[in-house]
């Protein structure tokens, strides 16, 4: 493990925090070694928090509201093709044609 190797390199010892009969502000797990203690008191709650955050961010309501189809390559290309066609059909309309005559370099 990296933590054990780093502790050996720094000449320190991985120890459990002291265990008291009554804890108010941190976990009081009954682990026999530091690895199990930090897994149950730090790592597992961290993973639970990350999973809850991901479930909150990417819930069903979020996916219903957003349209991710536009971010896919093929539909995005089709979308831009539709936009080009709509611009070309707008270019043939009389209002745009008059605007072109007024400003020929802009359209």
mmCIF file of N, CA and C in Angstrom:
data_model
loop_
_atom_site.group_PDB
_atom_site.id
_atom_site.type_symbol
_atom_site.label_atom_id
_atom_site.label_comp_id
_atom_site.label_asym_id
_atom_site.label_seq_id
_atom_site.Cartn_x
_atom_site.Cartn_y
_atom_site.Cartn_z
ATOM 1 N N UNK A 1 0.831 -1.177 0.000
ATOM 2 C CA UNK A 1 0.000 0.000 0.000
ATOM 3 C C UNK A 1 0.879 1.245 0.000
ATOM 4 N N UNK A 2 0.395 2.283 -0.676
ATOM 5 C CA UNK A 2 1.165 3.521 -0.763
ATOM 6 C C UNK A 2 1.290 4.212 0.585
ATOM 7 N N UNK A 3 0.234 4.182 1.380
ATOM 8 C CA UNK A 3 0.262 4.867 2.671
ATOM 9 C C UNK A 3 1.281 4.227 3.607
ATOM 10 N N UNK A 4 1.352 2.912 3.598
ATOM 11 C CA UNK A 4 2.308 2.210 4.454
ATOM 12 C C UNK A 4 3.731 2.484 3.982
ATOM 13 N N UNK A 5 3.947 2.452 2.663
ATOM 14 C CA UNK A 5 5.279 2.730 2.127
ATOM 15 C C UNK A 5 5.704 4.163 2.437
ATOM 16 N N UNK A 6 4.794 5.100 2.316
ATOM 17 C CA UNK A 6 5.105 6.493 2.613
ATOM 18 C C UNK A 6 5.379 6.682 4.100
ATOM 19 N N UNK A 7 4.629 6.013 4.947
ATOM 20 C CA UNK A 7 4.860 6.096 6.392
ATOM 21 C C UNK A 7 6.216 5.509 6.756
ATOM 22 N N UNK A 8 6.597 4.407 6.121
ATOM 23 C CA UNK A 8 7.917 3.826 6.366
ATOM 24 C C UNK A 8 9.023 4.763 5.901
ATOM 25 N N UNK A 9 8.805 5.412 4.767
ATOM 26 C CA UNK A 9 9.804 6.338 4.234
ATOM 27 C C UNK A 9 9.984 7.545 5.160
ATOM 28 N N UNK A 10 8.896 8.015 5.753
ATOM 29 C CA UNK A 10 8.957 9.155 6.662
ATOM 30 C C UNK A 10 9.238 8.740 8.104
ATOM 31 N N UNK A 11 9.430 7.446 8.316
ATOM 32 C CA UNK A 11 9.720 6.874 9.627
ATOM 33 C C UNK A 11 8.642 7.235 10.652
ATOM 34 N N UNK A 12 7.404 7.098 10.237
ATOM 35 C CA UNK A 12 6.278 7.296 11.150
ATOM 36 C C UNK A 12 5.473 6.010 11.228
ATOM 37 N N UNK A 13 4.644 5.936 12.204
ATOM 38 C CA UNK A 13 3.844 4.743 12.413
ATOM 39 C C UNK A 13 2.371 5.076 12.186
ATOM 40 N N UNK A 14 1.694 4.238 11.420
ATOM 41 C CA UNK A 14 0.254 4.404 11.240
ATOM 42 C C UNK A 14 -0.435 3.852 12.480
ATOM 43 N N UNK A 15 -1.132 4.738 13.178
ATOM 44 C CA UNK A 15 -1.793 4.315 14.405
ATOM 45 C C UNK A 15 -3.268 4.670 14.348
ATOM 46 N N UNK A 16 -4.013 3.947 15.111
ATOM 47 C CA UNK A 16 -5.435 4.253 15.264
ATOM 48 C C UNK A 16 -5.598 5.457 16.186
ATOM 49 N N UNK A 17 -6.610 6.269 15.949
ATOM 50 C CA UNK A 17 -6.912 7.304 16.938
ATOM 51 C C UNK A 17 -7.378 6.640 18.231
ATOM 52 N N UNK A 18 -7.244 7.357 19.306
ATOM 53 C CA UNK A 18 -7.649 6.751 20.579
ATOM 54 C C UNK A 18 -9.154 6.502 20.572
ATOM 55 N N UNK A 19 -9.543 5.452 21.195
ATOM 56 C CA UNK A 19 -10.950 5.065 21.250
ATOM 57 C C UNK A 19 -11.473 5.388 22.646
ATOM 58 N N UNK A 20 -12.551 6.121 22.685
ATOM 59 C CA UNK A 20 -13.151 6.486 23.961
ATOM 60 C C UNK A 20 -14.504 5.805 24.103
ATOM 61 N N UNK A 21 -15.049 5.888 25.281
ATOM 62 C CA UNK A 21 -16.353 5.272 25.502
ATOM 63 C C UNK A 21 -17.462 6.049 24.810
ATOM 64 N N UNK A 22 -17.309 7.360 24.753
ATOM 65 C CA UNK A 22 -18.359 8.189 24.153
ATOM 66 C C UNK A 22 -17.719 9.212 23.216
ATOM 67 N N UNK A 23 -18.096 9.152 21.945
ATOM 68 C CA UNK A 23 -17.580 10.097 20.951
ATOM 69 C C UNK A 23 -18.703 11.028 20.532
ATOM 70 N N UNK A 24 -18.399 12.296 20.387
ATOM 71 C CA UNK A 24 -19.412 13.262 19.966
ATOM 72 C C UNK A 24 -19.224 13.728 18.534
ATOM 73 N N UNK A 25 -17.984 13.895 18.092
ATOM 74 C CA UNK A 25 -17.739 14.566 16.822
ATOM 75 C C UNK A 25 -17.092 13.708 15.746
ATOM 76 N N UNK A 26 -16.804 12.469 16.008
ATOM 77 C CA UNK A 26 -16.243 11.603 14.968
ATOM 78 C C UNK A 26 -16.637 10.157 15.220
ATOM 79 N N UNK A 27 -16.343 9.319 14.240
ATOM 80 C CA UNK A 27 -16.712 7.901 14.337
ATOM 81 C C UNK A 27 -15.906 7.216 15.434
ATOM 82 N N UNK A 28 -16.508 6.285 16.071
ATOM 83 C CA UNK A 28 -15.835 5.486 17.086
ATOM 84 C C UNK A 28 -15.938 4.023 16.666
ATOM 85 N N UNK A 29 -15.315 3.698 15.549
ATOM 86 C CA UNK A 29 -15.412 2.339 15.020
ATOM 87 C C UNK A 29 -14.495 1.407 15.794
ATOM 88 N N UNK A 30 -14.910 0.189 15.890
ATOM 89 C CA UNK A 30 -14.136 -0.821 16.601
ATOM 90 C C UNK A 30 -13.260 -1.594 15.615
ATOM 91 N N UNK A 31 -12.307 -0.931 15.005
ATOM 92 C CA UNK A 31 -11.416 -1.581 14.052
ATOM 93 C C UNK A 31 -10.128 -1.975 14.761
ATOM 94 N N UNK A 32 -9.544 -3.070 14.290
ATOM 95 C CA UNK A 32 -8.331 -3.562 14.926
ATOM 96 C C UNK A 32 -7.056 -3.039 14.275
ATOM 97 N N UNK A 33 -7.140 -2.584 13.036
ATOM 98 C CA UNK A 33 -5.954 -2.044 12.370
ATOM 99 C C UNK A 33 -6.302 -0.710 11.700
ATOM 100 N N UNK A 34 -5.290 0.111 11.416
ATOM 101 C CA UNK A 34 -5.557 1.441 10.838
ATOM 102 C C UNK A 34 -6.246 1.393 9.479
ATOM 103 N N UNK A 35 -5.929 0.391 8.668
ATOM 104 C CA UNK A 35 -6.541 0.300 7.339
ATOM 105 C C UNK A 35 -8.056 0.135 7.447
ATOM 106 N N UNK A 36 -8.493 -0.770 8.280
ATOM 107 C CA UNK A 36 -9.937 -0.974 8.459
ATOM 108 C C UNK A 36 -10.603 0.245 9.090
ATOM 109 N N UNK A 37 -9.909 0.880 10.030
ATOM 110 C CA UNK A 37 -10.478 2.059 10.675
ATOM 111 C C UNK A 37 -10.730 3.167 9.658
ATOM 112 N N UNK A 38 -9.706 3.495 8.854
ATOM 113 C CA UNK A 38 -9.861 4.588 7.898
ATOM 114 C C UNK A 38 -10.795 4.213 6.749
ATOM 115 N N UNK A 39 -10.884 2.925 6.431
ATOM 116 C CA UNK A 39 -11.837 2.501 5.406
ATOM 117 C C UNK A 39 -13.264 2.735 5.881
ATOM 118 N N UNK A 40 -13.562 2.352 7.118
ATOM 119 C CA UNK A 40 -14.934 2.489 7.608
ATOM 120 C C UNK A 40 -15.285 3.910 8.039
ATOM 121 N N UNK A 41 -14.308 4.686 8.477
ATOM 122 C CA UNK A 41 -14.640 6.023 8.969
ATOM 123 C C UNK A 41 -14.424 7.132 7.944
ATOM 124 N N UNK A 42 -13.605 6.894 6.903
ATOM 125 C CA UNK A 42 -13.331 7.948 5.918
ATOM 126 C C UNK A 42 -13.754 7.533 4.517
ATOM 127 N N UNK A 43 -13.245 6.409 4.044
ATOM 128 C CA UNK A 43 -13.400 6.048 2.633
ATOM 129 C C UNK A 43 -14.843 5.684 2.268
ATOM 130 N N UNK A 44 -15.483 4.853 3.047
ATOM 131 C CA UNK A 44 -16.860 4.436 2.739
ATOM 132 C C UNK A 44 -17.836 5.616 2.834
ATOM 133 N N UNK A 45 -17.758 6.470 3.874
ATOM 134 C CA UNK A 45 -18.638 7.657 3.859
ATOM 135 C C UNK A 45 -18.354 8.600 2.691
ATOM 136 N N UNK A 46 -17.095 8.700 2.273
ATOM 137 C CA UNK A 46 -16.762 9.531 1.115
ATOM 138 C C UNK A 46 -17.411 8.983 -0.148
ATOM 139 N N UNK A 47 -17.339 7.667 -0.351
ATOM 140 C CA UNK A 47 -17.986 7.058 -1.514
ATOM 141 C C UNK A 47 -19.505 7.216 -1.461
ATOM 142 N N UNK A 48 -20.089 7.062 -0.288
ATOM 143 C CA UNK A 48 -21.537 7.259 -0.145
ATOM 144 C C UNK A 48 -21.936 8.690 -0.503
ATOM 145 N N UNK A 49 -21.121 9.644 -0.079
ATOM 146 C CA UNK A 49 -21.400 11.043 -0.392
ATOM 147 C C UNK A 49 -21.299 11.298 -1.894
ATOM 148 N N UNK A 50 -20.286 10.735 -2.544
ATOM 149 C CA UNK A 50 -20.125 10.919 -3.990
ATOM 150 C C UNK A 50 -21.283 10.274 -4.760
ATOM 151 N N UNK A 51 -21.703 9.085 -4.354
ATOM 152 C CA UNK A 51 -22.834 8.429 -5.019
ATOM 153 C C UNK A 51 -24.120 9.228 -4.849
ATOM 154 N N UNK A 52 -24.342 9.745 -3.655
ATOM 155 C CA UNK A 52 -25.537 10.563 -3.428
ATOM 156 C C UNK A 52 -25.487 11.838 -4.266
ATOM 157 N N UNK A 53 -24.302 12.425 -4.394
ATOM 158 C CA UNK A 53 -24.156 13.634 -5.207
ATOM 159 C C UNK A 53 -24.421 13.340 -6.677
ATOM 160 N N UNK A 54 -23.915 12.226 -7.181
ATOM 161 C CA UNK A 54 -24.159 11.860 -8.578
ATOM 162 C C UNK A 54 -25.631 11.563 -8.830
ATOM 163 N N UNK A 55 -26.279 10.881 -7.885
ATOM 164 C CA UNK A 55 -27.713 10.607 -8.037
ATOM 165 C C UNK A 55 -28.516 11.898 -8.017
ATOM 166 N N UNK A 56 -28.091 12.866 -7.216
ATOM 167 C CA UNK A 56 -28.797 14.142 -7.155
ATOM 168 C C UNK A 56 -28.596 14.942 -8.444
ATOM 169 N N UNK A 57 -27.375 14.949 -8.963
ATOM 170 C CA UNK A 57 -27.089 15.732 -10.170
ATOM 171 C C UNK A 57 -27.704 15.121 -11.417
ATOM 172 N N UNK A 58 -27.696 13.811 -11.510
ATOM 173 C CA UNK A 58 -28.147 13.137 -12.721
ATOM 174 C C UNK A 58 -29.409 12.321 -12.463
ATOM 175 N N UNK A 59 -30.412 12.936 -11.872
ATOM 176 C CA UNK A 59 -31.667 12.228 -11.637
ATOM 177 C C UNK A 59 -32.512 12.242 -12.906
ATOM 178 N N UNK A 60 -33.644 11.565 -12.871
ATOM 179 C CA UNK A 60 -34.501 11.448 -14.057
ATOM 180 C C UNK A 60 -35.050 12.797 -14.510
ATOM 181 N N UNK A 61 -35.326 13.681 -13.568
ATOM 182 C CA UNK A 61 -35.841 15.003 -13.939
ATOM 183 C C UNK A 61 -34.825 15.788 -14.751
ATOM 184 N N UNK A 62 -33.556 15.640 -14.416
ATOM 185 C CA UNK A 62 -32.514 16.352 -15.154
ATOM 186 C C UNK A 62 -32.463 15.882 -16.591
ATOM 187 N N UNK A 63 -32.574 14.581 -16.809
ATOM 188 C CA UNK A 63 -32.505 14.057 -18.167
ATOM 189 C C UNK A 63 -33.767 14.366 -18.962
ATOM 190 N N UNK A 64 -34.898 14.507 -18.286
ATOM 191 C CA UNK A 64 -36.118 14.870 -18.999
ATOM 192 C C UNK A 64 -36.059 16.302 -19.510
ATOM 193 N N UNK A 65 -35.446 17.181 -18.751
ATOM 194 C CA UNK A 65 -35.403 18.592 -19.121
ATOM 195 C C UNK A 65 -34.417 18.845 -20.254
ATOM 196 N N UNK A 66 -33.263 18.241 -20.174
ATOM 197 C CA UNK A 66 -32.223 18.544 -21.166
ATOM 198 C C UNK A 66 -32.327 17.618 -22.370
ATOM 199 N N UNK A 67 -31.907 18.120 -23.489
ATOM 200 C CA UNK A 67 -31.903 17.330 -24.718
ATOM 201 C C UNK A 67 -30.452 17.059 -25.107
ATOM 202 N N UNK A 68 -29.988 15.879 -24.773
ATOM 203 C CA UNK A 68 -28.610 15.536 -25.084
ATOM 204 C C UNK A 68 -28.445 15.078 -26.527
ATOM 205 N N UNK A 69 -29.531 15.001 -27.261
ATOM 206 C CA UNK A 69 -29.454 14.574 -28.659
ATOM 207 C C UNK A 69 -28.632 15.568 -29.469
ATOM 208 N N UNK A 70 -28.691 16.827 -29.100
ATOM 209 C CA UNK A 70 -27.959 17.848 -29.847
ATOM 210 C C UNK A 70 -26.452 17.717 -29.687
ATOM 211 N N UNK A 71 -25.987 17.032 -28.654
ATOM 212 C CA UNK A 71 -24.563 16.891 -28.419
ATOM 213 C C UNK A 71 -23.968 15.669 -29.094
ATOM 214 N N UNK A 72 -24.790 14.836 -29.696
ATOM 215 C CA UNK A 72 -24.297 13.661 -30.398
ATOM 216 C C UNK A 72 -23.870 14.060 -31.802
ATOM 217 N N UNK A 73 -22.834 13.426 -32.342
ATOM 218 C CA UNK A 73 -22.289 13.860 -33.627
ATOM 219 C C UNK A 73 -23.274 13.831 -34.791
ATOM 220 N N UNK A 74 -23.983 12.737 -35.012
ATOM 221 C CA UNK A 74 -24.862 12.643 -36.180
ATOM 222 C C UNK A 74 -26.056 13.590 -36.068
ATOM 223 N N UNK A 75 -26.805 13.590 -34.966
ATOM 224 C CA UNK A 75 -27.911 14.548 -34.879
ATOM 225 C C UNK A 75 -27.439 15.999 -34.903
ATOM 226 N N UNK A 76 -26.258 16.247 -34.361
ATOM 227 C CA UNK A 76 -25.752 17.618 -34.399
ATOM 228 C C UNK A 76 -25.485 18.034 -35.836
ATOM 229 N N UNK A 77 -24.936 17.128 -36.630
ATOM 230 C CA UNK A 77 -24.699 17.444 -38.041
ATOM 231 C C UNK A 77 -26.022 17.648 -38.763
ATOM 232 N N UNK A 78 -27.009 16.805 -38.460
ATOM 233 C CA UNK A 78 -28.325 16.979 -39.076
ATOM 234 C C UNK A 78 -28.947 18.301 -38.634
ATOM 235 N N UNK A 79 -28.746 18.674 -37.388
ATOM 236 C CA UNK A 79 -29.279 19.934 -36.877
ATOM 237 C C UNK A 79 -28.653 21.109 -37.625
ATOM 238 N N UNK A 80 -27.328 21.063 -37.832
ATOM 239 C CA UNK A 80 -26.678 22.151 -38.560
ATOM 240 C C UNK A 80 -27.116 22.169 -40.021
ATOM 241 N N UNK A 81 -27.395 21.000 -40.592
ATOM 242 C CA UNK A 81 -27.919 20.959 -41.953
ATOM 243 C C UNK A 81 -29.286 21.607 -42.034
ATOM 244 N N UNK A 82 -30.123 21.363 -41.048
ATOM 245 C CA UNK A 82 -31.444 21.999 -40.999
ATOM 246 C C UNK A 82 -31.285 23.505 -40.855
ATOM 247 N N UNK A 83 -30.329 23.922 -40.034
ATOM 248 C CA UNK A 83 -30.110 25.359 -39.859
ATOM 249 C C UNK A 83 -29.667 26.005 -41.173
ATOM 250 N N UNK A 84 -28.785 25.318 -41.905
ATOM 251 C CA UNK A 84 -28.335 25.870 -43.190
ATOM 252 C C UNK A 84 -29.495 25.971 -44.170
ATOM 253 N N UNK A 85 -30.349 24.936 -44.197
ATOM 254 C CA UNK A 85 -31.501 24.972 -45.098
ATOM 255 C C UNK A 85 -32.457 26.093 -44.713
ATOM 256 N N UNK A 86 -32.663 26.289 -43.440
ATOM 257 C CA UNK A 86 -33.573 27.354 -43.025
ATOM 258 C C UNK A 86 -32.982 28.719 -43.356
ATOM 259 N N UNK A 87 -31.658 28.863 -43.243
ATOM 260 C CA UNK A 87 -31.045 30.139 -43.602
ATOM 261 C C UNK A 87 -31.144 30.387 -45.103
ATOM 262 N N UNK A 88 -30.971 29.323 -45.899
ATOM 263 C CA UNK A 88 -31.070 29.522 -47.346
ATOM 264 C C UNK A 88 -32.505 29.840 -47.753
ATOM 265 N N UNK A 89 -33.496 29.236 -47.087
ATOM 266 C CA UNK A 89 -34.882 29.573 -47.424
ATOM 267 C C UNK A 89 -35.225 30.972 -46.940
ATOM 268 N N UNK A 90 -34.619 31.390 -45.831
ATOM 269 C CA UNK A 90 -34.828 32.759 -45.380
ATOM 270 C C UNK A 90 -34.158 33.750 -46.322
ATOM 271 N N UNK A 91 -33.052 33.343 -46.915
ATOM 272 C CA UNK A 91 -32.337 34.244 -47.822
ATOM 273 C C UNK A 91 -33.169 34.550 -49.058
ATOM 274 N N UNK A 92 -34.081 33.648 -49.424
ATOM 275 C CA UNK A 92 -34.934 33.880 -50.588
ATOM 276 C C UNK A 92 -36.162 34.728 -50.261
ATOM 277 N N UNK A 93 -36.417 34.960 -48.978
ATOM 278 C CA UNK A 93 -37.606 35.743 -48.632
ATOM 279 C C UNK A 93 -37.395 37.216 -48.992
ATOM 280 N N UNK A 94 -38.461 37.954 -49.300
ATOM 281 C CA UNK A 94 -38.332 39.346 -49.743
ATOM 282 C C UNK A 94 -37.727 40.271 -48.695
ATOM 283 N N UNK A 95 -38.000 40.016 -47.410
ATOM 284 C CA UNK A 95 -37.474 40.902 -46.368
ATOM 285 C C UNK A 95 -35.956 40.820 -46.317
ATOM 286 N N UNK A 96 -35.426 39.595 -46.380
ATOM 287 C CA UNK A 96 -33.979 39.426 -46.358
ATOM 288 C C UNK A 96 -33.375 39.966 -47.643
ATOM 289 N N UNK A 97 -34.063 39.818 -48.751
ATOM 290 C CA UNK A 97 -33.549 40.300 -50.036
ATOM 291 C C UNK A 97 -33.409 41.820 -50.021
ATOM 292 N N UNK A 98 -34.362 42.513 -49.415
ATOM 293 C CA UNK A 98 -34.272 43.974 -49.298
ATOM 294 C C UNK A 98 -33.116 44.346 -48.378
ATOM 295 N N UNK A 99 -32.932 43.585 -47.301
ATOM 296 C CA UNK A 99 -31.818 43.858 -46.391
ATOM 297 C C UNK A 99 -30.490 43.622 -47.089
ATOM 298 N N UNK A 100 -30.411 42.645 -47.981
ATOM 299 C CA UNK A 100 -29.184 42.400 -48.729
ATOM 300 C C UNK A 100 -28.857 43.565 -49.650
ATOM 301 N N UNK A 101 -29.862 44.121 -50.254
ATOM 302 C CA UNK A 101 -29.624 45.261 -51.143
ATOM 303 C C UNK A 101 -29.108 46.453 -50.346
ATOM 304 N N UNK A 102 -29.619 46.621 -49.126
ATOM 305 C CA UNK A 102 -29.183 47.746 -48.305
ATOM 306 C C UNK A 102 -27.757 47.544 -47.803
ATOM 307 N N UNK A 103 -27.422 46.310 -47.383
ATOM 308 C CA UNK A 103 -26.075 46.004 -46.879
ATOM 309 C C UNK A 103 -25.571 44.756 -47.585
ATOM 310 N N UNK A 104 -24.988 44.856 -48.749
ATOM 311 C CA UNK A 104 -24.615 43.668 -49.510
ATOM 312 C C UNK A 104 -23.496 42.851 -48.873
ATOM 313 N N UNK A 105 -22.636 43.427 -48.092
ATOM 314 C CA UNK A 105 -21.512 42.684 -47.516
ATOM 315 C C UNK A 105 -21.895 41.922 -46.255
ATOM 316 N N UNK A 106 -22.971 42.251 -45.599
ATOM 317 C CA UNK A 106 -23.337 41.645 -44.316
ATOM 318 C C UNK A 106 -24.041 40.308 -44.455
ATOM 319 N N UNK A 107 -24.809 40.068 -45.501
ATOM 320 C CA UNK A 107 -25.598 38.839 -45.603
ATOM 321 C C UNK A 107 -24.921 37.834 -46.424
#
